[in-house]
Short mmCIF file of C-alpha atoms in Angstrom, two decimals:
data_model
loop_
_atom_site.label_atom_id
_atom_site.label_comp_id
_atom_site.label_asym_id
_atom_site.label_seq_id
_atom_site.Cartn_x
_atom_site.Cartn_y
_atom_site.Cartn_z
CA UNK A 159 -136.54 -25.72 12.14
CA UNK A 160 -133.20 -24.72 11.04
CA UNK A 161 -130.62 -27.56 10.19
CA UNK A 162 -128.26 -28.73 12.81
CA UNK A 163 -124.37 -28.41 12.21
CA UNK A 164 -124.26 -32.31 12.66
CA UNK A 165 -126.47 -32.15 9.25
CA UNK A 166 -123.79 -33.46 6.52
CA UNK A 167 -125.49 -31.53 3.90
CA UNK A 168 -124.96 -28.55 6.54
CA UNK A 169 -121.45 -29.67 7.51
CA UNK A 170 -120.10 -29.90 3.81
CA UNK A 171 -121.90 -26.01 2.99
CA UNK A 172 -120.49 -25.30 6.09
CA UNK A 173 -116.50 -26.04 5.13
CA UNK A 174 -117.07 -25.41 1.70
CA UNK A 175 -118.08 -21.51 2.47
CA UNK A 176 -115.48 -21.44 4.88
CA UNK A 177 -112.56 -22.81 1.70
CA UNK A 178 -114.21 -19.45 -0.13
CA UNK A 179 -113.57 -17.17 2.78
CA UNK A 180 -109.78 -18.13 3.28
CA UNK A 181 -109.55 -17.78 -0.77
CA UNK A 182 -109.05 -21.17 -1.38
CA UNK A 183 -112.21 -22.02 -3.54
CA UNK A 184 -113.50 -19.11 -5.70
CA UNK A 185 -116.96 -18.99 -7.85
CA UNK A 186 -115.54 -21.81 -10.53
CA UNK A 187 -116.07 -24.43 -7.79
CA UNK A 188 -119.60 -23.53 -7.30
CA UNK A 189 -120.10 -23.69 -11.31
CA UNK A 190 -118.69 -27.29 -10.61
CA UNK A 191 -121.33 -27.62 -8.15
CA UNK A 192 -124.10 -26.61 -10.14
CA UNK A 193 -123.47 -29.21 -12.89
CA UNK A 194 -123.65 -31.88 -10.53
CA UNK A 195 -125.01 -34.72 -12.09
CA UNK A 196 -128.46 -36.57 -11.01
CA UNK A 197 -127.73 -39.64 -12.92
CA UNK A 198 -123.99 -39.47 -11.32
CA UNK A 199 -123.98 -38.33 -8.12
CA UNK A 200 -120.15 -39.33 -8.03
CA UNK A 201 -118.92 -37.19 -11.01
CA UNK A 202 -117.70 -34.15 -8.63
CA UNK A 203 -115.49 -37.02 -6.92
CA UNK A 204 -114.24 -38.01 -10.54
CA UNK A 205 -113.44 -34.61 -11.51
CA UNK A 206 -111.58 -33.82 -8.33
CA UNK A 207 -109.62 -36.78 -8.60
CA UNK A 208 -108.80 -36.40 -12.46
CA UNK A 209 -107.55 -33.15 -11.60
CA UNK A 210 -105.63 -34.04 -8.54
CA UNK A 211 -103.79 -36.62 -10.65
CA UNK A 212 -103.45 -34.36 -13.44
CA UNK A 213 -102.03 -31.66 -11.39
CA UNK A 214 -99.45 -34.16 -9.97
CA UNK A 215 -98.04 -34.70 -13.30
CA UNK A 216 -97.67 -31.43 -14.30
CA UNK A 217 -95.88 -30.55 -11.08
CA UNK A 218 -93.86 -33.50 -11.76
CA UNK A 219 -92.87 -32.54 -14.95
CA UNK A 220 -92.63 -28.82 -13.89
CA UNK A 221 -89.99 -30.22 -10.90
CA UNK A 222 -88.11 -31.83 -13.67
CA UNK A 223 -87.81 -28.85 -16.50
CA UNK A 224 -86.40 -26.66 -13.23
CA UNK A 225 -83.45 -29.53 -12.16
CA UNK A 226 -82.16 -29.61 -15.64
CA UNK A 227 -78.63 -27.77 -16.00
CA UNK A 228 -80.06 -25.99 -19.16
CA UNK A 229 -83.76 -24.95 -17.40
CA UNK A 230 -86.43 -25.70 -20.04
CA UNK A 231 -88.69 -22.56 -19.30
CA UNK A 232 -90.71 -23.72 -22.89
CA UNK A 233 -91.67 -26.65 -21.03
CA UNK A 234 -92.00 -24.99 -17.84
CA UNK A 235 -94.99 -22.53 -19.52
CA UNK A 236 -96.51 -25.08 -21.33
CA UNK A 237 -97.36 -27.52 -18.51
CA UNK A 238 -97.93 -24.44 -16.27
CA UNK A 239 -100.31 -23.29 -18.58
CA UNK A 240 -102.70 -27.11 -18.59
CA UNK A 241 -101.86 -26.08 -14.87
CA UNK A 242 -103.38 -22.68 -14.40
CA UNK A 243 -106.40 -23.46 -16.99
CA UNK A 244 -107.26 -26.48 -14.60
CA UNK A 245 -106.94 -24.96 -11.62
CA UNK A 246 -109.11 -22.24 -12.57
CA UNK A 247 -111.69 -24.37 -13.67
CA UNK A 248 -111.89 -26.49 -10.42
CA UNK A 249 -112.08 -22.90 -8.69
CA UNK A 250 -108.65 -23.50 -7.06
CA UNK A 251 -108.46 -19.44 -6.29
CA UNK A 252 -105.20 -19.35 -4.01
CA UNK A 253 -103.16 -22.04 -6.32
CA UNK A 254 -104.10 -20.28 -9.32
CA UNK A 255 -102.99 -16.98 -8.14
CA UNK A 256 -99.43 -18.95 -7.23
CA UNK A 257 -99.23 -19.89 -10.89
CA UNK A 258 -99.90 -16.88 -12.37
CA UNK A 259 -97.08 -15.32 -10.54
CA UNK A 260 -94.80 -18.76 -11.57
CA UNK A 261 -95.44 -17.78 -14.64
CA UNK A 262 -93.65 -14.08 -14.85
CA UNK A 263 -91.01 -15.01 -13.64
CA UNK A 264 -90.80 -18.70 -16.23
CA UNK A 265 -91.42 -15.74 -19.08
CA UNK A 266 -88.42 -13.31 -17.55
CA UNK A 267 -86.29 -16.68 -17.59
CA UNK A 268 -85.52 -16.11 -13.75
CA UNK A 269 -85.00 -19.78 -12.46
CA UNK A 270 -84.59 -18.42 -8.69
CA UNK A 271 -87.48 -16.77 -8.72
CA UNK A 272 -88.72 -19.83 -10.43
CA UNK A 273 -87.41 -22.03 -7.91
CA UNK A 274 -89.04 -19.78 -5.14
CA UNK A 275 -92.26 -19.52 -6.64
CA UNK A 276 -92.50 -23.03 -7.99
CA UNK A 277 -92.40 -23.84 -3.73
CA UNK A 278 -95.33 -21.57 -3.30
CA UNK A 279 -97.30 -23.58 -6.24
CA UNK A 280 -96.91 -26.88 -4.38
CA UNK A 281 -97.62 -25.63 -1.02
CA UNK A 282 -101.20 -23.88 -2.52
CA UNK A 283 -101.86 -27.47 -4.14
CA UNK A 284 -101.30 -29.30 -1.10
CA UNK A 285 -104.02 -27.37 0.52
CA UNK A 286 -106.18 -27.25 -2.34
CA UNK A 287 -105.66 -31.39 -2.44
CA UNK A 288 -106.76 -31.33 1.27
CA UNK A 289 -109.59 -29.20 1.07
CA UNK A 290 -111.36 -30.78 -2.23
CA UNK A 291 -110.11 -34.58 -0.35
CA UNK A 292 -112.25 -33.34 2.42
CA UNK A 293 -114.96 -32.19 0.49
CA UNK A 294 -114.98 -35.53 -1.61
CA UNK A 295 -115.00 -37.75 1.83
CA UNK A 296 -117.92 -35.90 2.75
CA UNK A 297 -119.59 -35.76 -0.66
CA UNK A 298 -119.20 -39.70 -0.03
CA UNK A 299 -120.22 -40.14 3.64
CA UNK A 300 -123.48 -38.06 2.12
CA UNK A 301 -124.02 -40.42 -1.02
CA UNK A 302 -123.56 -43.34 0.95
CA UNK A 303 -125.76 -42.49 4.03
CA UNK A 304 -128.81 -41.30 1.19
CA UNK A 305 -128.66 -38.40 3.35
CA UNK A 306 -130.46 -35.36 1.64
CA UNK A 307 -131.29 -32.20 3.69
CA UNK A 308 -135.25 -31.30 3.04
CA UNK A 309 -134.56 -27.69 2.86
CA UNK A 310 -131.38 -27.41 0.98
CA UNK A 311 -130.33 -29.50 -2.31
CA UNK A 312 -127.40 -31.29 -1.58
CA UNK A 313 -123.68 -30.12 -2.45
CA UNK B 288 -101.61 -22.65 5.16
CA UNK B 289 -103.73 -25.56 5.88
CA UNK B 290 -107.48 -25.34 5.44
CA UNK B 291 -109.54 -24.81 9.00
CA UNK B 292 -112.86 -26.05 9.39
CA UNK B 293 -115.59 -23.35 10.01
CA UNK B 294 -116.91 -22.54 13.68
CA UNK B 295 -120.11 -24.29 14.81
CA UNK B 296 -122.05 -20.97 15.00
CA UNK B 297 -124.17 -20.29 11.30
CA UNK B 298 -125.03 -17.18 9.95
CA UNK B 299 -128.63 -17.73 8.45
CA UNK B 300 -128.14 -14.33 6.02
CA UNK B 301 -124.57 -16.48 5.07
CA UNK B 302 -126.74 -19.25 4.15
CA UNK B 303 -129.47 -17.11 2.03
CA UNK B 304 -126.08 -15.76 0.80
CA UNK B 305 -124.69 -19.65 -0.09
CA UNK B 306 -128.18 -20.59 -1.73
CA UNK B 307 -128.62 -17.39 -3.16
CA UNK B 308 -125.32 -17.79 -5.42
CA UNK B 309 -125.24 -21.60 -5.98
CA UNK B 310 -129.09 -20.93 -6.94
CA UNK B 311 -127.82 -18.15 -9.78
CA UNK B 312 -125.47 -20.78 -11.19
CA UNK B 313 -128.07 -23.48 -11.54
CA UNK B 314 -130.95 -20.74 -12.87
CA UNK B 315 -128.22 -20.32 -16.08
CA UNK B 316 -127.72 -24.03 -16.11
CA UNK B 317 -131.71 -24.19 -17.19
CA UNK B 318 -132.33 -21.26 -18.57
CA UNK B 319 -132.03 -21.91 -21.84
CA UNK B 320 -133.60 -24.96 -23.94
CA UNK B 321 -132.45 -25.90 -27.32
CA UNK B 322 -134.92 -26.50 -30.17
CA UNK B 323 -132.34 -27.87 -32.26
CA UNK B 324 -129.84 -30.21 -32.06
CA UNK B 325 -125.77 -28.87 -31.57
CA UNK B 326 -122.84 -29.89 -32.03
CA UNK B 327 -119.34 -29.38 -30.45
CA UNK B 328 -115.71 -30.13 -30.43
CA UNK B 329 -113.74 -29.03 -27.83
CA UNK B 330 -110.06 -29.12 -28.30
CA UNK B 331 -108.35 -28.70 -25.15
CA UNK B 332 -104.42 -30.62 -23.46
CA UNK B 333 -105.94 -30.26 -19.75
CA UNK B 334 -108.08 -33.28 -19.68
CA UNK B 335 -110.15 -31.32 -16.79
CA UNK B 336 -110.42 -28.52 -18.87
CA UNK B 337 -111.87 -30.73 -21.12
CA UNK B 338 -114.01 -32.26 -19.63
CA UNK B 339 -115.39 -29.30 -17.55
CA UNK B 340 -116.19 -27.92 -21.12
CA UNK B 341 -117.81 -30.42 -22.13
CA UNK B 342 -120.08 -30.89 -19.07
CA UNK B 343 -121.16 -27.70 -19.09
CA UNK B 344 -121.91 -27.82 -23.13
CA UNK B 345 -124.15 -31.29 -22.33
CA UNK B 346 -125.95 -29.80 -19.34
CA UNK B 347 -127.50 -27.07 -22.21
CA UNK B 348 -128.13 -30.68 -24.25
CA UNK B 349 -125.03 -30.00 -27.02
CA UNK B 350 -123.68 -33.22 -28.10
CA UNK B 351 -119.49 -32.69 -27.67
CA UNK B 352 -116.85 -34.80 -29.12
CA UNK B 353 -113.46 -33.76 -27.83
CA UNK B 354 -109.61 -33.96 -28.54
CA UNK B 355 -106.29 -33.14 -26.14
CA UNK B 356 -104.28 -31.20 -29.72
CA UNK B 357 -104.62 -29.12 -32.62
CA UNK B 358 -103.64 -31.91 -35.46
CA UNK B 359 -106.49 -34.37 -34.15
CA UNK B 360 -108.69 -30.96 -34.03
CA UNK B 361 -107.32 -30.59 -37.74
CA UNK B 362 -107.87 -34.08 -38.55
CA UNK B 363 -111.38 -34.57 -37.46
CA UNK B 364 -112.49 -31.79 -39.48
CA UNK B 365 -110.46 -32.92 -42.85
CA UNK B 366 -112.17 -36.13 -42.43
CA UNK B 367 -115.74 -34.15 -42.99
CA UNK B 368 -116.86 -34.47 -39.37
CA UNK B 369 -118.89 -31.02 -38.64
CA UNK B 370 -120.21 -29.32 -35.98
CA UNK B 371 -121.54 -26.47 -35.31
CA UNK B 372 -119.58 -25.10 -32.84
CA UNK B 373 -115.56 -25.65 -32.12
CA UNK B 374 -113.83 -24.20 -28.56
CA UNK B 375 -110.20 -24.14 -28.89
CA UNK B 376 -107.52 -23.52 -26.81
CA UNK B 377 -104.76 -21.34 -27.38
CA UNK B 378 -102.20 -23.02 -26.15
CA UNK B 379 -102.08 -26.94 -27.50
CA UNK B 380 -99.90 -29.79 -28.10
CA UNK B 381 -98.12 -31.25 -30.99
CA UNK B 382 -99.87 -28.27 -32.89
CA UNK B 383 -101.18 -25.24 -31.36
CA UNK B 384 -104.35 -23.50 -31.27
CA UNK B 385 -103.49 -20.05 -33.19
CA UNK B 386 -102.27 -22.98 -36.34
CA UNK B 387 -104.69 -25.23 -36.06
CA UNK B 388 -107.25 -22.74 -36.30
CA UNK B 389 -105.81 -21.08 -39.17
CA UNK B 390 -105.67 -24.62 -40.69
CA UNK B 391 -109.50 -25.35 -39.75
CA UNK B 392 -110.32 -21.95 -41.57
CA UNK B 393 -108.42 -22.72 -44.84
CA UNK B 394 -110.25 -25.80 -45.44
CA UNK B 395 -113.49 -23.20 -45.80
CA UNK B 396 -115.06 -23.99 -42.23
CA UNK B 397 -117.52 -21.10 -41.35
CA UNK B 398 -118.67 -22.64 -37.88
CA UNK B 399 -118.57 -20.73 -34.99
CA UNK B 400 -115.06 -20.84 -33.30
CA UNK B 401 -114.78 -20.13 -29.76
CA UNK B 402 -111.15 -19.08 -29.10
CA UNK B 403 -110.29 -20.02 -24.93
CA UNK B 404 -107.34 -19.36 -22.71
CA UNK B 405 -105.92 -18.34 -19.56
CA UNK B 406 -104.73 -15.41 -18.46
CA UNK B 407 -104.21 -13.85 -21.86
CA UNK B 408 -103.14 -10.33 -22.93
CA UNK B 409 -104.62 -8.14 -25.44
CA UNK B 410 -101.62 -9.27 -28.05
CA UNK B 411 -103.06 -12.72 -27.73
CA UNK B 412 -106.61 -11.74 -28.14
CA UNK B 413 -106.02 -10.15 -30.95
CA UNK B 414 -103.68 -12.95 -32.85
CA UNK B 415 -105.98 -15.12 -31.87
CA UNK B 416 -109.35 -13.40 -33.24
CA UNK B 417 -106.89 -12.70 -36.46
CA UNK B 418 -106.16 -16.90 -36.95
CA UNK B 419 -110.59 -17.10 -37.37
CA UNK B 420 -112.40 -17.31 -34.16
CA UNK B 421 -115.28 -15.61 -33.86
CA UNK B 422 -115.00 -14.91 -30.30
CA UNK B 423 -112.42 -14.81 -27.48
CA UNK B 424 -112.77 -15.54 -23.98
CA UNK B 425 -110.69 -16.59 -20.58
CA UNK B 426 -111.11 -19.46 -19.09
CA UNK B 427 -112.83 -21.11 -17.42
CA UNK B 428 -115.79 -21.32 -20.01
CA UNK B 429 -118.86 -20.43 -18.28
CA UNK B 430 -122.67 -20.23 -19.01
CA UNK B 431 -122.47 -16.07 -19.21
CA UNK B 432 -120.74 -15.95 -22.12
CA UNK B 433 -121.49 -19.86 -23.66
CA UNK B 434 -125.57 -18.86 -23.25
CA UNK B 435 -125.97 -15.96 -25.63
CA UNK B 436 -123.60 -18.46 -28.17
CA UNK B 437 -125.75 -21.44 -28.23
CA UNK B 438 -128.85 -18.90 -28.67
CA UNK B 439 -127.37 -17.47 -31.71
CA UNK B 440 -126.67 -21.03 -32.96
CA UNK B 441 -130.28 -22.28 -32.10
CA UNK B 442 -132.20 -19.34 -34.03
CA UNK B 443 -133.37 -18.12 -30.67
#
């Protein structure tokens, strides 16, 4: 008897393959998933959350670099580079695409392009920060309920 | 673009598809069992990053010790702590990875160095691989290329 979508085990496979088909999750996120923890079911939560936070600052301190008078494009690269190696191991596909191209133009020195590009960074994280919230609420409603689907392992 | 939520219908050969891969991931998760014990330092700013690498390294039963720069990287090691394995980041604060392996090197340290960063070029490969790691490869570190590794290291 196949699972119905109500299933939260179903639901969360569901929106999860459905982040991969609009490019927002790539493969790294299912790595992530497949060193989910038995003795801490929580530990995806933590990780999405360190990296949430984490990403913050760096976008903080990346907003900062690109107000000064004198732009600080060493900074710039260095915190875009924690950035991009973060974002690509949380398998945030469409973000780290955005930073890669951030990055060019931080190496030509082209704080426009910067400015333009830098936009495009924040708008990919706030829908990577909505998709991976969503996934941790339901990672949680799932934990919490002991709900565990018989014929798949649970995300 | 905000995220949509999928439609209610399923696609069972999307689901074989879904199990199919996350089942691949997990299968190289287990696939390997250590007969001896490993160790690791991972030197790496991101704290994810950092973590991440370390996860994956325990899941394969490597005990990891890690550090967010290249001086505490240097540090550790000058103080006689070894391990048998160290993945480094290019890119590092306070001192970076190209020095700090170069430093790591000159103090006569022969274990395996895994050199690590993001969308690199082949001039940074190759500065990299000419500081002293042994091997080179983008991140995200992932069991593909960390399996074969930890073989080599356990005799297998």
């Amino acid at each position: 008897m196949a699972a119905s979508s109500t299933d939260p085990t179903q639901q969360l496979n569901d929106y999860i393959r459905t982040m991969h088909d609009q490019g927002i999750l790539d493969d790294n996120f299912d790595q992530l998933l497949a060193l989910r923890r038995e003795q801490n079911p929580r530990f995806i939560n933590e990780l999405i959350s360190m990296f949430t936070n984490d990403a913050e600052a760096y976008i903080a301190e990346i907003t900062n670099a690109l107000s000064l008078i004198e732009v600080n494009f060493s900074t710039i690269i260095s915190k875009l580079h924690q950035l991009k190696g973060s974002t690509s191991g949380i398998g945030g596909h469409r973000m780290y695409q955005a930073c890669c191209e951030l990055r060019v133009a931080a190496d030509d020195g082209d704080k426009d392009r910067c400015d333009e590009l830098f936009l495009r960074v924040k708008e990919e994280f706030n829908t990577l920060k909505q998709c991976l919230d969503s996934i941790s609420q339901m990672r949680s409603n799932i934990i919490s309920n002991g709900t565990r689907s018989r014929r798949r392992r649970p995300l | 673009m905000a995220p949509t939520l999928p439609s209610s219908d399923q696609a069972s050969d999307q689901d074989n598809w879904d199990n199919g891969r996350l089942a691949r991931k997990r299968q190289l998760l287990i696939e390997i069992v250590l007969r001896n014990r490993l160790t690791a330092l991972v030197v790496d700013g991101d704290t994810t990053c950092r973590v991440l690498e370390q996860l994956l390294l325990r899941s394969y039963g490597v005990q990891t010790q890690g550090v967010d720069n290249g001086r505490d990287a240097v540090a550790l090691i000058a103080s006689g702590v070894k391990f048998d394995l160290i993945i480094i980041d290019m890119i590092l604060p306070v001192l970076n990875g190209l020095e700090a392996t170069r430093q790591i090197r000159d103090m006569g340290v022969h274990c395996k160095m895994l050199g690590v960063t993001i969308c690199s070029g082949e001039s940074e490969r190759q500065a990299f691989l000419a500081a002293g790691v042994d091997v080179f490869i983008e991140k995200p570190l992932d069991p593909e290329h960390l399996v074969p590794i930890l073989r080599e290291l356990d005799g297998q």
